[in-house]
XYZ file of C-alpha atoms in Angstrom:
470
model
C -7.520 -18.155 -28.684
C -9.486 -16.798 -26.153
C -7.844 -17.669 -22.571
C -10.774 -17.064 -19.956
C -11.823 -18.198 -16.551
C -15.558 -18.112 -15.796
C -18.116 -18.746 -12.749
C -21.373 -17.583 -11.751
C -19.922 -14.056 -10.670
C -17.208 -12.985 -13.111
C -15.853 -13.767 -16.161
C -11.861 -13.335 -16.652
C -9.810 -13.140 -19.432
C -6.175 -13.261 -20.397
C -3.531 -12.568 -23.221
C -0.151 -14.342 -23.404
C 0.982 -11.150 -24.527
C 2.489 -9.894 -20.994
C 1.021 -12.859 -19.162
C -1.293 -10.016 -18.016
C -5.590 -9.582 -17.352
C -7.471 -8.286 -20.309
C -11.144 -8.386 -18.970
C -12.978 -8.379 -15.688
C -16.678 -8.696 -16.218
C -19.702 -9.488 -13.766
C -22.829 -11.484 -14.300
C -24.144 -7.927 -15.479
C -21.814 -7.428 -18.148
C -19.838 -4.613 -16.219
C -16.279 -4.064 -17.139
C -13.904 -3.421 -14.503
C -10.584 -3.450 -16.070
C -9.485 -0.789 -18.053
C -9.524 -1.390 -21.635
C -6.171 0.278 -22.730
C -7.125 3.784 -24.438
C -4.030 4.687 -26.316
C -4.940 8.232 -25.784
C -4.518 7.973 -22.147
C -3.156 4.468 -21.246
C -2.538 1.900 -23.744
C -1.565 -1.013 -21.194
C -4.359 -2.621 -18.913
C -2.487 -4.718 -16.133
C 1.080 -5.394 -17.016
C 3.546 -7.594 -14.731
C 6.524 -5.690 -13.367
C 9.809 -7.173 -13.728
C 12.572 -7.085 -12.642
C 12.001 -3.516 -11.605
C 8.867 -1.572 -10.807
C 9.021 1.928 -11.909
C 12.114 3.219 -13.471
C 15.821 3.481 -13.478
C 17.734 6.819 -14.228
C 18.207 6.754 -17.938
C 17.063 3.289 -18.082
C 20.376 1.922 -16.880
C 21.153 -0.658 -14.762
C 24.499 -1.018 -13.352
C 26.007 -4.566 -12.650
C 29.106 -5.416 -10.345
C 29.674 -8.953 -10.659
C 32.820 -10.551 -9.042
C 33.686 -12.416 -12.436
C 34.338 -9.070 -14.416
C 34.289 -5.124 -13.985
C 31.115 -3.454 -13.783
C 28.843 -3.181 -17.099
C 25.479 -1.754 -17.893
C 22.105 -2.981 -18.930
C 19.299 -1.273 -20.237
C 15.970 -2.190 -18.448
C 12.753 0.194 -19.689
C 10.328 1.347 -17.265
C 8.603 -1.380 -15.391
C 10.623 -3.867 -16.334
C 11.495 -6.528 -19.604
C 8.506 -8.996 -19.414
C 5.480 -6.698 -19.794
C 5.772 -6.582 -23.464
C 7.196 -10.570 -23.932
C 4.838 -13.555 -24.814
C 4.660 -16.032 -22.186
C 3.532 -19.534 -22.089
C 0.009 -20.481 -20.937
C -0.776 -23.631 -19.099
C -4.456 -24.793 -17.436
C -4.046 -25.818 -14.362
C -7.625 -26.511 -13.433
C -11.142 -25.152 -14.079
C -10.777 -21.918 -12.010
C -7.128 -21.624 -12.231
C -3.970 -21.047 -14.682
C -0.523 -20.204 -15.034
C 1.508 -18.064 -17.383
C 5.451 -18.710 -17.334
C 8.518 -17.130 -19.164
C 12.362 -17.563 -19.050
C 14.856 -15.144 -20.305
C 15.578 -14.751 -24.139
C 18.825 -13.494 -25.344
C 17.903 -9.864 -25.627
C 16.809 -10.054 -21.671
C 19.951 -12.024 -20.658
C 21.966 -9.309 -22.219
C 20.219 -6.420 -19.962
C 19.469 -8.785 -17.019
C 22.438 -11.193 -16.851
C 20.122 -13.453 -14.706
C 18.720 -17.048 -15.679
C 15.232 -16.860 -13.829
C 11.940 -18.231 -14.430
C 8.740 -16.270 -13.610
C 5.269 -17.808 -13.324
C 1.808 -15.900 -12.755
C -0.894 -17.875 -11.203
C -4.433 -16.733 -11.486
C -7.159 -18.372 -9.578
C -10.966 -17.485 -9.880
C -12.626 -17.860 -6.436
C -16.216 -16.627 -6.184
C -16.059 -13.017 -6.549
C -12.290 -12.847 -6.103
C -9.205 -13.412 -8.578
C -6.237 -14.246 -6.988
C -3.046 -13.426 -8.566
C 0.277 -14.990 -7.220
C 3.916 -14.711 -8.633
C 6.390 -17.270 -8.273
C 10.288 -16.105 -9.210
C 12.786 -18.844 -9.458
C 16.571 -17.907 -9.673
C 18.083 -20.866 -12.020
C 21.734 -19.437 -11.525
C 23.886 -21.886 -9.440
C 26.198 -19.125 -7.864
C 24.702 -15.823 -8.375
C 22.290 -14.015 -5.998
C 19.598 -12.341 -8.133
C 18.073 -9.110 -7.505
C 14.839 -8.128 -8.704
C 11.389 -6.438 -7.946
C 8.085 -7.988 -8.915
C 4.713 -6.110 -8.955
C 1.232 -5.732 -10.704
C 0.142 -2.710 -12.110
C -3.612 -3.033 -12.873
C -5.712 -0.524 -14.437
C -9.520 -0.127 -13.437
C -12.652 1.286 -14.913
C -13.672 4.491 -13.320
C -16.430 5.536 -13.824
C -17.975 1.612 -14.020
C -21.158 3.079 -15.715
C -22.002 5.110 -18.472
C -24.394 7.564 -16.481
C -21.532 8.346 -14.077
C -18.553 10.814 -13.628
C -15.101 9.992 -12.054
C -15.979 12.514 -9.232
C -18.620 10.145 -8.306
C -16.161 7.631 -6.812
C -13.939 7.085 -3.989
C -11.074 5.210 -2.471
C -11.785 3.522 0.860
C -8.704 2.392 3.017
C -8.748 -0.417 5.610
C -7.320 1.774 7.656
C -7.287 5.458 8.809
C -4.293 7.071 6.889
C -2.065 10.211 7.632
C 0.743 10.182 5.023
C 2.768 11.902 2.670
C 3.944 11.397 -0.808
C 6.938 11.658 -2.800
C 7.444 14.100 -5.506
C 7.168 12.328 -8.742
C 9.085 13.608 -12.218
C 6.798 12.599 -15.205
C 9.528 13.038 -17.961
C 11.707 10.217 -16.002
C 9.360 8.079 -14.150
C 11.528 8.838 -11.020
C 10.478 9.580 -7.481
C 12.285 11.679 -4.678
C 11.231 10.012 -1.688
C 12.950 12.777 0.200
C 11.028 15.189 -0.677
C 7.408 14.576 0.339
C 4.006 16.403 0.291
C 1.263 15.846 2.862
C -1.460 13.681 1.488
C -4.066 12.147 3.905
C -4.544 13.337 7.258
C -6.726 10.836 9.609
C -8.671 9.527 6.806
C -9.690 6.448 5.316
C -11.898 8.167 2.411
C -10.438 10.107 -0.695
C -12.872 11.373 -2.833
C -11.710 11.158 -6.671
C -10.911 14.267 -8.635
C -9.148 14.750 -11.656
C -7.115 17.675 -10.300
C -5.297 14.973 -7.851
C -3.646 13.791 -10.878
C -2.726 16.990 -12.472
C 1.036 16.586 -12.406
C 1.305 12.709 -12.523
C -0.055 9.804 -10.450
C 0.416 9.516 -6.958
C 2.577 7.201 -5.203
C 0.801 5.748 -1.981
C 4.111 4.254 -0.352
C 3.566 4.876 3.408
C 0.142 3.626 3.656
C -0.752 1.204 6.754
C -3.509 -0.185 5.152
C -3.202 -3.495 3.155
C -6.516 -3.275 1.327
C -8.033 -0.577 -0.489
C -11.605 -0.118 -2.177
C -13.273 1.771 -5.207
C -16.619 2.678 -4.452
C -19.411 4.509 -6.118
C -21.463 7.496 -4.186
C -24.540 6.169 -6.073
C -24.619 2.387 -6.293
C -23.013 -0.533 -4.649
C -20.870 -1.578 -7.443
C -17.145 -1.589 -7.114
C -13.855 -3.617 -5.997
C -11.385 -4.127 -3.486
C -7.622 -4.900 -4.029
C -6.089 -6.948 -1.136
C -2.246 -6.648 -1.187
C -1.681 -8.145 2.178
C 1.131 -10.594 0.883
C 3.412 -7.692 -0.450
C 4.953 -6.118 2.986
C 8.315 -7.076 3.604
C 8.629 -10.661 4.346
C 11.063 -12.155 6.818
C 13.713 -13.648 4.509
C 17.226 -14.940 4.883
C 18.036 -14.202 1.069
C 20.091 -10.931 2.096
C 22.438 -13.032 4.301
C 22.786 -15.254 1.523
C 23.743 -12.416 -0.540
C 26.360 -11.236 2.056
C 28.042 -14.954 1.876
C 27.950 -14.972 -1.980
C 29.952 -11.653 -1.739
C 32.143 -12.980 0.795
C 31.760 -11.247 3.718
C 33.300 -13.952 5.610
C 36.777 -12.833 4.194
C 36.065 -9.336 5.583
C 34.737 -10.215 8.922
C 38.164 -12.199 9.247
C 39.876 -9.181 8.474
C 38.160 -7.050 11.040
C 38.462 -9.782 13.678
C 42.185 -10.274 13.219
C 42.596 -6.094 13.215
C 40.558 -5.870 16.310
C 41.913 -8.680 18.399
C 45.466 -7.862 17.778
C 44.693 -4.389 18.372
C 43.354 -4.769 21.532
C 45.893 -7.452 22.758
C 48.743 -4.737 22.092
C 47.004 -2.126 23.973
C 46.412 -4.633 26.582
C 49.753 -5.854 26.818
C 51.929 -2.680 26.249
C 49.848 0.453 27.816
C 49.048 -0.901 31.222
C 52.567 -1.647 32.016
C 53.544 2.060 30.648
C 50.844 3.436 33.166
C 52.219 1.375 35.762
C 55.606 2.750 35.584
C 54.255 6.405 35.140
C 51.705 5.959 38.370
C 54.411 4.768 40.451
C 57.159 7.242 39.619
C 55.127 10.714 39.088
C 55.620 11.601 42.410
C 59.456 10.802 42.295
C 60.603 12.014 39.005
C 59.470 15.135 37.075
C 60.406 13.320 33.890
C 57.705 10.810 34.411
C 54.945 13.662 34.980
C 56.180 15.730 31.801
C 55.840 12.209 29.808
C 52.417 11.658 31.290
C 51.254 15.065 30.116
C 52.885 14.840 26.604
C 51.292 11.385 25.983
C 47.852 12.293 27.298
C 47.778 15.395 25.102
C 46.971 13.391 22.337
C 43.323 13.627 23.421
C 43.256 16.878 22.079
C 44.600 16.447 18.641
C 41.983 16.118 15.892
C 42.436 13.474 13.855
C 41.939 15.651 10.789
C 44.634 17.287 11.396
C 47.119 14.534 11.563
C 45.038 12.562 9.027
C 47.224 13.268 5.692
C 50.559 13.479 7.541
C 49.939 10.149 8.850
C 48.743 8.700 5.629
C 51.840 9.847 3.541
C 54.004 8.732 6.256
C 52.656 5.197 6.477
C 52.672 5.280 2.756
C 56.513 5.867 2.448
C 56.886 3.121 5.057
C 55.150 0.553 2.843
C 52.359 -0.052 5.781
C 49.473 0.672 4.021
C 48.156 -2.541 5.094
C 46.202 -4.374 8.160
C 49.518 -4.616 9.889
C 50.166 -0.583 9.595
C 46.690 -0.289 10.561
C 47.158 -2.242 14.023
C 49.844 -0.093 14.633
C 48.189 3.289 14.371
C 45.292 1.742 16.600
C 48.024 0.927 19.119
C 49.048 4.531 18.925
C 45.967 6.202 18.907
C 44.724 4.144 21.763
C 47.534 5.635 24.090
C 46.246 8.807 25.394
C 42.760 7.861 26.457
C 44.079 4.499 27.616
C 46.810 5.258 29.632
C 44.775 8.444 31.525
C 42.415 5.588 32.389
C 44.672 3.216 33.666
C 47.092 5.682 35.567
C 44.084 6.712 37.193
C 42.716 3.792 38.037
C 46.116 2.301 39.619
C 46.758 5.387 41.428
C 43.183 4.968 43.537
C 43.028 1.330 43.410
C 46.313 -0.304 43.475
C 48.197 1.043 46.745
C 51.807 1.329 46.952
C 51.917 -0.931 49.886
C 51.604 -3.878 47.485
C 54.603 -3.258 45.810
C 56.557 -3.037 48.980
C 55.052 -6.343 50.165
C 56.234 -7.818 47.386
C 59.449 -6.116 47.479
C 59.936 -7.814 50.795
C 58.854 -11.318 49.524
C 61.714 -10.886 46.877
C 59.589 -10.109 43.842
C 61.547 -7.902 41.158
C 59.486 -5.092 39.750
C 58.332 -6.902 36.735
C 57.217 -10.230 39.247
C 55.267 -7.817 40.904
C 53.695 -6.300 37.757
C 52.581 -9.753 36.064
C 51.427 -11.297 39.184
C 50.190 -8.401 41.493
C 49.178 -5.490 39.384
C 47.823 -6.652 36.243
C 45.249 -8.900 37.640
C 44.413 -6.403 39.723
C 43.264 -4.381 36.529
C 40.811 -6.376 35.421
C 37.936 -3.847 35.636
C 40.010 -1.776 33.749
C 41.133 -4.397 31.126
C 37.418 -4.752 30.600
C 36.902 -0.968 30.341
C 39.180 -0.286 27.954
C 38.618 -3.499 25.868
C 34.951 -2.065 25.389
C 36.124 1.151 24.299
C 39.037 0.147 21.925
C 37.110 -2.874 20.773
C 33.849 -0.884 19.745
C 36.389 1.756 17.815
C 38.569 -0.761 16.085
C 35.588 -2.767 15.039
C 33.388 0.029 13.654
C 35.901 2.638 12.499
C 35.703 3.490 8.647
C 38.178 6.242 8.398
C 41.568 4.713 9.388
C 40.875 1.722 7.357
C 39.676 3.747 4.350
C 43.007 5.664 4.380
C 45.356 2.335 5.238
C 43.565 -0.209 3.069
C 42.073 1.220 0.036
C 44.981 -0.327 -2.335
C 43.187 -3.982 -2.428
C 39.881 -5.035 -1.547
C 41.293 -8.184 -0.060
C 42.264 -6.191 3.031
C 39.363 -4.274 3.350
C 37.611 -4.159 6.817
C 34.273 -5.000 7.534
C 33.062 -1.422 7.141
C 34.561 -1.150 3.910
C 32.922 -3.785 2.703
C 29.641 -2.376 4.060
C 30.296 0.982 2.249
C 30.683 -0.997 -0.997
C 26.618 -1.497 -1.163
C 26.619 2.614 -1.115
C 26.941 4.425 -4.540
C 25.943 7.854 -5.715
C 22.649 7.070 -7.234
C 21.472 3.918 -5.681
C 22.084 2.227 -2.223
C 21.587 -1.687 -1.904
C 19.948 -1.643 1.471
C 19.021 -5.192 1.709
C 22.498 -6.345 2.011
C 23.860 -3.073 3.433
C 21.431 -3.694 6.542
C 22.062 -7.440 6.738
C 25.474 -6.617 6.878
C 25.247 -3.658 9.830
C 23.203 -6.643 11.960
C 26.300 -9.066 11.619
C 28.639 -6.486 12.663
C 26.345 -4.909 15.564
C 25.584 -9.042 16.896
C 29.408 -9.612 17.024
C 30.250 -6.626 18.949
C 27.145 -6.500 21.445
C 28.127 -10.237 22.536
C 31.657 -8.788 23.622
C 30.122 -5.962 25.203
C 27.624 -8.274 27.388
C 30.588 -10.249 28.209
C 32.498 -7.701 29.893
C 29.826 -5.065 30.293
C 29.784 -5.719 34.374
C 33.120 -4.399 34.832
C 32.736 -0.966 32.785
C 31.009 1.122 35.522
C 33.743 0.270 38.070
C 36.615 0.730 35.532
C 35.304 4.377 34.383
C 34.463 5.551 37.749
C 37.795 4.385 39.516
C 39.836 5.144 36.275
C 38.706 8.885 35.492
C 40.736 10.438 38.484
C 43.908 12.161 37.508
């Protein structure tokens, strides 16, 4: 059966195998679509799903919550390009091909989906639309979708390849990644300069001496194939393919349980900050008031702030061993460590601030009024430390919220106790990083601590400037 769309300008044919284009001819009978020479490339315009390009060893690794990770085999450019689609006419100038997964596809790509490819002929334009539906009730479905049309060059029999050129919509300056034809992989970090302030690229077989060229850094959303000898040619528009604004990565985070890890980080940060604010100012007040009277307080102060100069790497292993023996490799053990490690810097700031901004005469006046030391501290001194409270809150909250190394050492026995940074790290692997949900989780973390900063930031400058006095 011939599947065809036709008007006064073009005759376009399709095939159910792959749901793809098979011919594009103008009114003069000139064929624009590559006709699949097996000597070079047997395909014509395959649809690429659920991947574009290649995976290392064709192996996809899945890590569902329902069972340990497993692998599936997805060949280059995906699973559907060699499958038969269902064809349905929509109108005299539009048709649709659709496919759902069979048992073989589900074994290697465990997601129930429906893919529709809608072709519409409008004047001299063929519009291709892709509709991907995730039919899973709970799982978030990762996928790529792409077209891979090949075009004839030259278009006419009396021409050669070098008679043609590509014209980009915008002036381009870009690099291209190194390719590996034997695997189909790209090294996107190892790049070679390719276009330099130009929108014209003259074609030459030497350009393709190693492999196809991947232009992944184009500013243009349109590129034309043109001849130096005549006005026949074509233009490919792909304006709908820039990264669209979507909330799917945030939906993925919710499905992956970010709320639990967000709560863990909130508990760790809030409890740690409260303990720091309760205990360290009290110690600082006692030291500041007695440093000039008793040498023991000077020695105590010096020993405590020496911790600023001890690199964490020096004590990392002993602390981990000690906390493990005490059975404190959990959230509460981590909070104890945060309180301990916050002492040197926080104590230094509070002592300096109290000596500079809270005069001894206030204590004397309170004592005359009959207040004991604790009442003086609670009702007079502690409220006067508000700028320093805000300063240390921001400094320590930023650290507690964003810290990775201590949670990695203390909370690695069970994923239930992970903090948000450990959850974020789960999206990074040896060979592949899942950037979508990873960066969405960074946004969640950044917005939270930024709100806290904005609330208290007006107190920080005064607190830091007045507290950094020994």
